PDB file of C-alpha atoms in Angstrom:
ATOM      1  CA  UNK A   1      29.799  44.571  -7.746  1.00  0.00           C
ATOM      2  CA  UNK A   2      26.636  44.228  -5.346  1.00  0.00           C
ATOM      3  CA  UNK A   3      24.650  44.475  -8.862  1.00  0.00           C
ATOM      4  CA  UNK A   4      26.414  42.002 -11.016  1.00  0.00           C
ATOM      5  CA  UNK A   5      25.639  39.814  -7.430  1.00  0.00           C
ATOM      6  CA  UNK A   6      22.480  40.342  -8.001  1.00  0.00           C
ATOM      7  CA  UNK A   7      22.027  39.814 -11.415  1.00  0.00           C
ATOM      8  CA  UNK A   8      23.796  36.074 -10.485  1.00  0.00           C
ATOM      9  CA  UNK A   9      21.038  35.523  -8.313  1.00  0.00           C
ATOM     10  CA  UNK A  10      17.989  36.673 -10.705  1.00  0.00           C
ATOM     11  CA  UNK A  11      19.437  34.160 -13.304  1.00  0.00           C
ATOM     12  CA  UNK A  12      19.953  31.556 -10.382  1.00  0.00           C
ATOM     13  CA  UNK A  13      16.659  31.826  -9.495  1.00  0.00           C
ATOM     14  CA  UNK A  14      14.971  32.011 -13.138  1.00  0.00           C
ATOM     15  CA  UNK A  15      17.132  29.183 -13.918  1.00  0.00           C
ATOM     16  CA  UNK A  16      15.818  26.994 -11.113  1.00  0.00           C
ATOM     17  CA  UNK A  17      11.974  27.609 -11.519  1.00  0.00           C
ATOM     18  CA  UNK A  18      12.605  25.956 -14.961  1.00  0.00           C
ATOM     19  CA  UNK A  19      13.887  22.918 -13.860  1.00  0.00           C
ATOM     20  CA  UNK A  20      11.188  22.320 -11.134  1.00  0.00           C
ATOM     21  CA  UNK A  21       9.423  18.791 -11.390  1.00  0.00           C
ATOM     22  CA  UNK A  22       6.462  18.572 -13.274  1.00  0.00           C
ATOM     23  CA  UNK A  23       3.342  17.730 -11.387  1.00  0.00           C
ATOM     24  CA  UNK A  24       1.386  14.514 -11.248  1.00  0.00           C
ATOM     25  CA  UNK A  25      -1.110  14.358 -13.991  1.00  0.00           C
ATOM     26  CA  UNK A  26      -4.177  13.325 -13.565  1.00  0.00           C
ATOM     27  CA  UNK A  27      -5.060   9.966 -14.868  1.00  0.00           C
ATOM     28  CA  UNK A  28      -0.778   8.849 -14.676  1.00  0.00           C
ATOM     29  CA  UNK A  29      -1.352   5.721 -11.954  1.00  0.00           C
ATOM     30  CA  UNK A  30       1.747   4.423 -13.200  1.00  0.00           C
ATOM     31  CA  UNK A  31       3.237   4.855  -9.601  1.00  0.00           C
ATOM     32  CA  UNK A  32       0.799   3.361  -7.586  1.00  0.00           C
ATOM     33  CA  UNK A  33       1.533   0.100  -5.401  1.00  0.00           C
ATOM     34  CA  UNK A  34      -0.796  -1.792  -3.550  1.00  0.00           C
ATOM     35  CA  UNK A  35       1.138  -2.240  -0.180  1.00  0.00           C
ATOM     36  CA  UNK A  36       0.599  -4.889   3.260  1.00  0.00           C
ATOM     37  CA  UNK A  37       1.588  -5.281   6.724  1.00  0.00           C
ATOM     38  CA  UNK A  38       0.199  -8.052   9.385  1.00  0.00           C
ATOM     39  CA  UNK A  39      -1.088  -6.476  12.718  1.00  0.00           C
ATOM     40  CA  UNK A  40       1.681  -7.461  15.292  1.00  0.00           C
ATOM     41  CA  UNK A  41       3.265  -5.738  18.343  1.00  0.00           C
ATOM     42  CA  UNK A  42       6.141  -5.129  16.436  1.00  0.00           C
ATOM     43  CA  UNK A  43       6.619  -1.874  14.835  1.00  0.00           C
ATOM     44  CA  UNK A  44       5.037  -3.835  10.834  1.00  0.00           C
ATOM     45  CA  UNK A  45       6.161  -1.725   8.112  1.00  0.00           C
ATOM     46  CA  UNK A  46       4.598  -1.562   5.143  1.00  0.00           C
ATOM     47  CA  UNK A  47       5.379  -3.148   2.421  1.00  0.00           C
ATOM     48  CA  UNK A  48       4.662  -3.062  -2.185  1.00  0.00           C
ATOM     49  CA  UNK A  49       3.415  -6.746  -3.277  1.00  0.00           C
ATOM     50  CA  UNK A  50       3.461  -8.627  -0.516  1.00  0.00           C
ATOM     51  CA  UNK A  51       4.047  -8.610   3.163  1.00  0.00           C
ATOM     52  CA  UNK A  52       4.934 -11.240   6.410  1.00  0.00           C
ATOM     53  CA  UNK A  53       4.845 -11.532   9.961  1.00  0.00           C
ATOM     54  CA  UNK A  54       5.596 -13.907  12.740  1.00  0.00           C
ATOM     55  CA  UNK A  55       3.110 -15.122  14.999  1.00  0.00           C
ATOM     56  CA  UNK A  56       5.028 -16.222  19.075  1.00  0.00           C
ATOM     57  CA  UNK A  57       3.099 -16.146  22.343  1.00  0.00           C
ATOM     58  CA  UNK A  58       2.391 -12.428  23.143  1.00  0.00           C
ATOM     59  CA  UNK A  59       3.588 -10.806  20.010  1.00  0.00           C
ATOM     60  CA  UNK A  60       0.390 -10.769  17.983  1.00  0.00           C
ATOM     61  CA  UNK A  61      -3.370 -12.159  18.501  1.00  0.00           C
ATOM     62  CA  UNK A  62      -3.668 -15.336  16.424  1.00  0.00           C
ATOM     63  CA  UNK A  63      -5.831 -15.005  14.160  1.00  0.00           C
ATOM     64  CA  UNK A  64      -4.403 -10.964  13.235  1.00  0.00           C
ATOM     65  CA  UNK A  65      -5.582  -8.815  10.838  1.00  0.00           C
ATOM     66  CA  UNK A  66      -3.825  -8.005   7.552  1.00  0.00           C
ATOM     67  CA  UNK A  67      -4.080  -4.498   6.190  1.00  0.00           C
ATOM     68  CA  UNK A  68      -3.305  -3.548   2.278  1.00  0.00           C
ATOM     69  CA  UNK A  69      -3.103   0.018   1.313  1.00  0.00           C
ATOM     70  CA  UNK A  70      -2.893   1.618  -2.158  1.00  0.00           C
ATOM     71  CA  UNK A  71       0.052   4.479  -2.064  1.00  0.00           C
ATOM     72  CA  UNK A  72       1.574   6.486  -4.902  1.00  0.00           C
ATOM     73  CA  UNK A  73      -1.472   7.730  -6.515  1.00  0.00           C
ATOM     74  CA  UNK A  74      -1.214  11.974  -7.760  1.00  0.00           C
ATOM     75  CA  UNK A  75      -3.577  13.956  -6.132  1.00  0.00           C
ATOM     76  CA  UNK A  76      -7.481  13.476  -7.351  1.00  0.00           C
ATOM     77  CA  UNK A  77     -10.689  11.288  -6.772  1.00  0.00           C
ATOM     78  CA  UNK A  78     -10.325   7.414  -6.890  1.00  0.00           C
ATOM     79  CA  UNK A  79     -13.045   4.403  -6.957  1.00  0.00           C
ATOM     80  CA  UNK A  80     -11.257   1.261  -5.399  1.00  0.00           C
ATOM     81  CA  UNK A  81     -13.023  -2.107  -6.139  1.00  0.00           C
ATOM     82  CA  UNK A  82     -11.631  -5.143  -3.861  1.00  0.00           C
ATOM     83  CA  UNK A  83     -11.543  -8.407  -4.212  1.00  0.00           C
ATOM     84  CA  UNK A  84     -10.063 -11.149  -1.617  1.00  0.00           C
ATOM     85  CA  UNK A  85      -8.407 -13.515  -4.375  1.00  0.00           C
ATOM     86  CA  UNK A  86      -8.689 -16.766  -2.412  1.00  0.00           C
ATOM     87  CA  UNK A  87     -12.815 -16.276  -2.724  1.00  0.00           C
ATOM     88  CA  UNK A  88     -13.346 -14.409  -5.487  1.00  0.00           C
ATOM     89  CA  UNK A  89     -15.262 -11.827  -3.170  1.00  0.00           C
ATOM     90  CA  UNK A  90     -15.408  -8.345  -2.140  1.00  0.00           C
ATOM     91  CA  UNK A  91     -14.108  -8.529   1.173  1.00  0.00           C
ATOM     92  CA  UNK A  92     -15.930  -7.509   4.068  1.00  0.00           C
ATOM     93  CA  UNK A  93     -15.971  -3.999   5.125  1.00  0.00           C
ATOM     94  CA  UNK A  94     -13.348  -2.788   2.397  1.00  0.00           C
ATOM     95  CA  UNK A  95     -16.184  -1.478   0.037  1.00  0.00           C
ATOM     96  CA  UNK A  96     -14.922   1.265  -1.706  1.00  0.00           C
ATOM     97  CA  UNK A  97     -12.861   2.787   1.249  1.00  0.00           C
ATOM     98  CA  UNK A  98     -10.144   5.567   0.363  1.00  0.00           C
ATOM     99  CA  UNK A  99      -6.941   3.253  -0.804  1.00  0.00           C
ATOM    100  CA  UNK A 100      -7.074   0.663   2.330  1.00  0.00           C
ATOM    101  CA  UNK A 101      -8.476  -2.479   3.586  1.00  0.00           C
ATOM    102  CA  UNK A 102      -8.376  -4.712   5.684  1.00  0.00           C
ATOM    103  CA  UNK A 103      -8.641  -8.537   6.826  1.00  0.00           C
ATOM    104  CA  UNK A 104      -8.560 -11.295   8.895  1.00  0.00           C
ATOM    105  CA  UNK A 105      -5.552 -13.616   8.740  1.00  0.00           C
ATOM    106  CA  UNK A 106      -4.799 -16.539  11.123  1.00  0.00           C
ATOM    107  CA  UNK A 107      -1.360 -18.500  10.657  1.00  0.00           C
ATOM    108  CA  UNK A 108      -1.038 -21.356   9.190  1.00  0.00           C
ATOM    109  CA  UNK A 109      -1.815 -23.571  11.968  1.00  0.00           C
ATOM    110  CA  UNK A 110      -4.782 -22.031  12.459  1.00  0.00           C
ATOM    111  CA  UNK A 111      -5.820 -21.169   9.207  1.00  0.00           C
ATOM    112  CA  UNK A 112      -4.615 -20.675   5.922  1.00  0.00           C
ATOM    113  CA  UNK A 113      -2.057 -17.946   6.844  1.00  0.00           C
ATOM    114  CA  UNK A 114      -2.468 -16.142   3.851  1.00  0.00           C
ATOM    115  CA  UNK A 115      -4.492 -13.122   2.197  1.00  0.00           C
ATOM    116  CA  UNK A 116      -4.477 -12.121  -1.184  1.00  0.00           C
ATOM    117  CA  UNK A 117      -6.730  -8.918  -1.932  1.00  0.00           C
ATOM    118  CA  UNK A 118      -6.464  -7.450  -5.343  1.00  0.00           C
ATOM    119  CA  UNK A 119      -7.893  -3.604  -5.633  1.00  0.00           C
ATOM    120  CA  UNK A 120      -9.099  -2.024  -9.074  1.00  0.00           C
ATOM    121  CA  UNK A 121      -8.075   1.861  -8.475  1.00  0.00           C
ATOM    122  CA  UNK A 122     -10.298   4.163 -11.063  1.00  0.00           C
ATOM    123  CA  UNK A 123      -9.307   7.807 -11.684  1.00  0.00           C
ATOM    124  CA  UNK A 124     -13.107   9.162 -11.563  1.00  0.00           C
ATOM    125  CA  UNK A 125     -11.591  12.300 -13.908  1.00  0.00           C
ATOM    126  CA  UNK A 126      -9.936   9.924 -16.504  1.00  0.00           C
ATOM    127  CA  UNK A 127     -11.329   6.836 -16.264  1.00  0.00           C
ATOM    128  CA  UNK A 128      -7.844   5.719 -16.297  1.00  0.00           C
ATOM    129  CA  UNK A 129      -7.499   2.126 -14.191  1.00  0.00           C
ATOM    130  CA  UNK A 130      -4.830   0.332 -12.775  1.00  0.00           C
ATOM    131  CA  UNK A 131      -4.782  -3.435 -11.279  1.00  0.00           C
ATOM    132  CA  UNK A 132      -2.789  -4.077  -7.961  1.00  0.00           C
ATOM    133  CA  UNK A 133      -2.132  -7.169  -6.032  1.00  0.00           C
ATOM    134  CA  UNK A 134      -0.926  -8.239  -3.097  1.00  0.00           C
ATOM    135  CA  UNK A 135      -0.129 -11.309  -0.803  1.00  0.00           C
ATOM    136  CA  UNK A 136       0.523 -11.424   3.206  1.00  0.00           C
ATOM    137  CA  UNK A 137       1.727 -14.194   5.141  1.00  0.00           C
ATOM    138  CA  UNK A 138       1.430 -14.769   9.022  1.00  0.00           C
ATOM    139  CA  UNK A 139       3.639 -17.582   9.921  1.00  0.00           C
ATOM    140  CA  UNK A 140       3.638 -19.694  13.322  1.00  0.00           C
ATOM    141  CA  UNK A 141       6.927 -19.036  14.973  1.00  0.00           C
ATOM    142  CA  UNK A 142       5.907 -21.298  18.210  1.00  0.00           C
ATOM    143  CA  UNK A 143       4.040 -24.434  16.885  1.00  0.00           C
TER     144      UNK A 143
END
């Protein structure tokens, strides 16, 4: 009996190295997602497309900063070419940093209080590309 246990097990076992999930392949950026959060004392969550916070007295500086990160990308080597969509530049600093970026962002009483980055992830083996965008809002929650 202890062998015909056994024998369960093997084909248990064979059976579930089969059905294991195929890797990542290089090149597939289908899953990545350009995500945002606004810098406030609150515990900001990141978030895919677009983001918001809400500016009071002594829950965030005003202006903040806005930070987008690219997530969902398979293991491998990556060029990342910004570009802040409200000026059609690169934005400062962001260069081509390792997936994240980020900016200054005031309210909308004291700015604009919006950011809009757009990255250009390159897989440097493939050549493969993929366009992301985001937006984050900082609203005034006092004024």
């Amino acid at each position: 009996m202890e062998v015909g246990k056994m024998l369960i097990a093997a084909g248990f076992a064979a059976a579930l190295s089969l059905t294991a999930l195929a890797p990542a392949r290089a090149g597939d950026l289908s899953g990545a997602q350009l995500e945002c959060y606004v810098e406030t004392i609150a515990y900001d969550v990141p978030q895919a497309g677009w983001c918001q916070s809400v500016w009071t007295p002594g829950t965030a500086s005003n202006p903040s900063a806005a930070y987008f990160n690219v997530t969902g990308l398979p293991a491998g080597n990556y060029s990342y070419v910004w570009t802040d969509l409200e000026t059609g530049q690169a934005p400062a600093g962001c260069g081509n940093s390792p997936g994240w970026c980020g900016v200054p962002i005031a309210t909308e009483t004291r700015g604009d209080g919006e950011a809009r980055l757009r990255v250009v992830v390159t897989d440097l083996a493939t050549g493969a590309q993929r366009t992301l965008n985001a937006t984050a809002y900082f609203w005034d929650g006092y004024n």
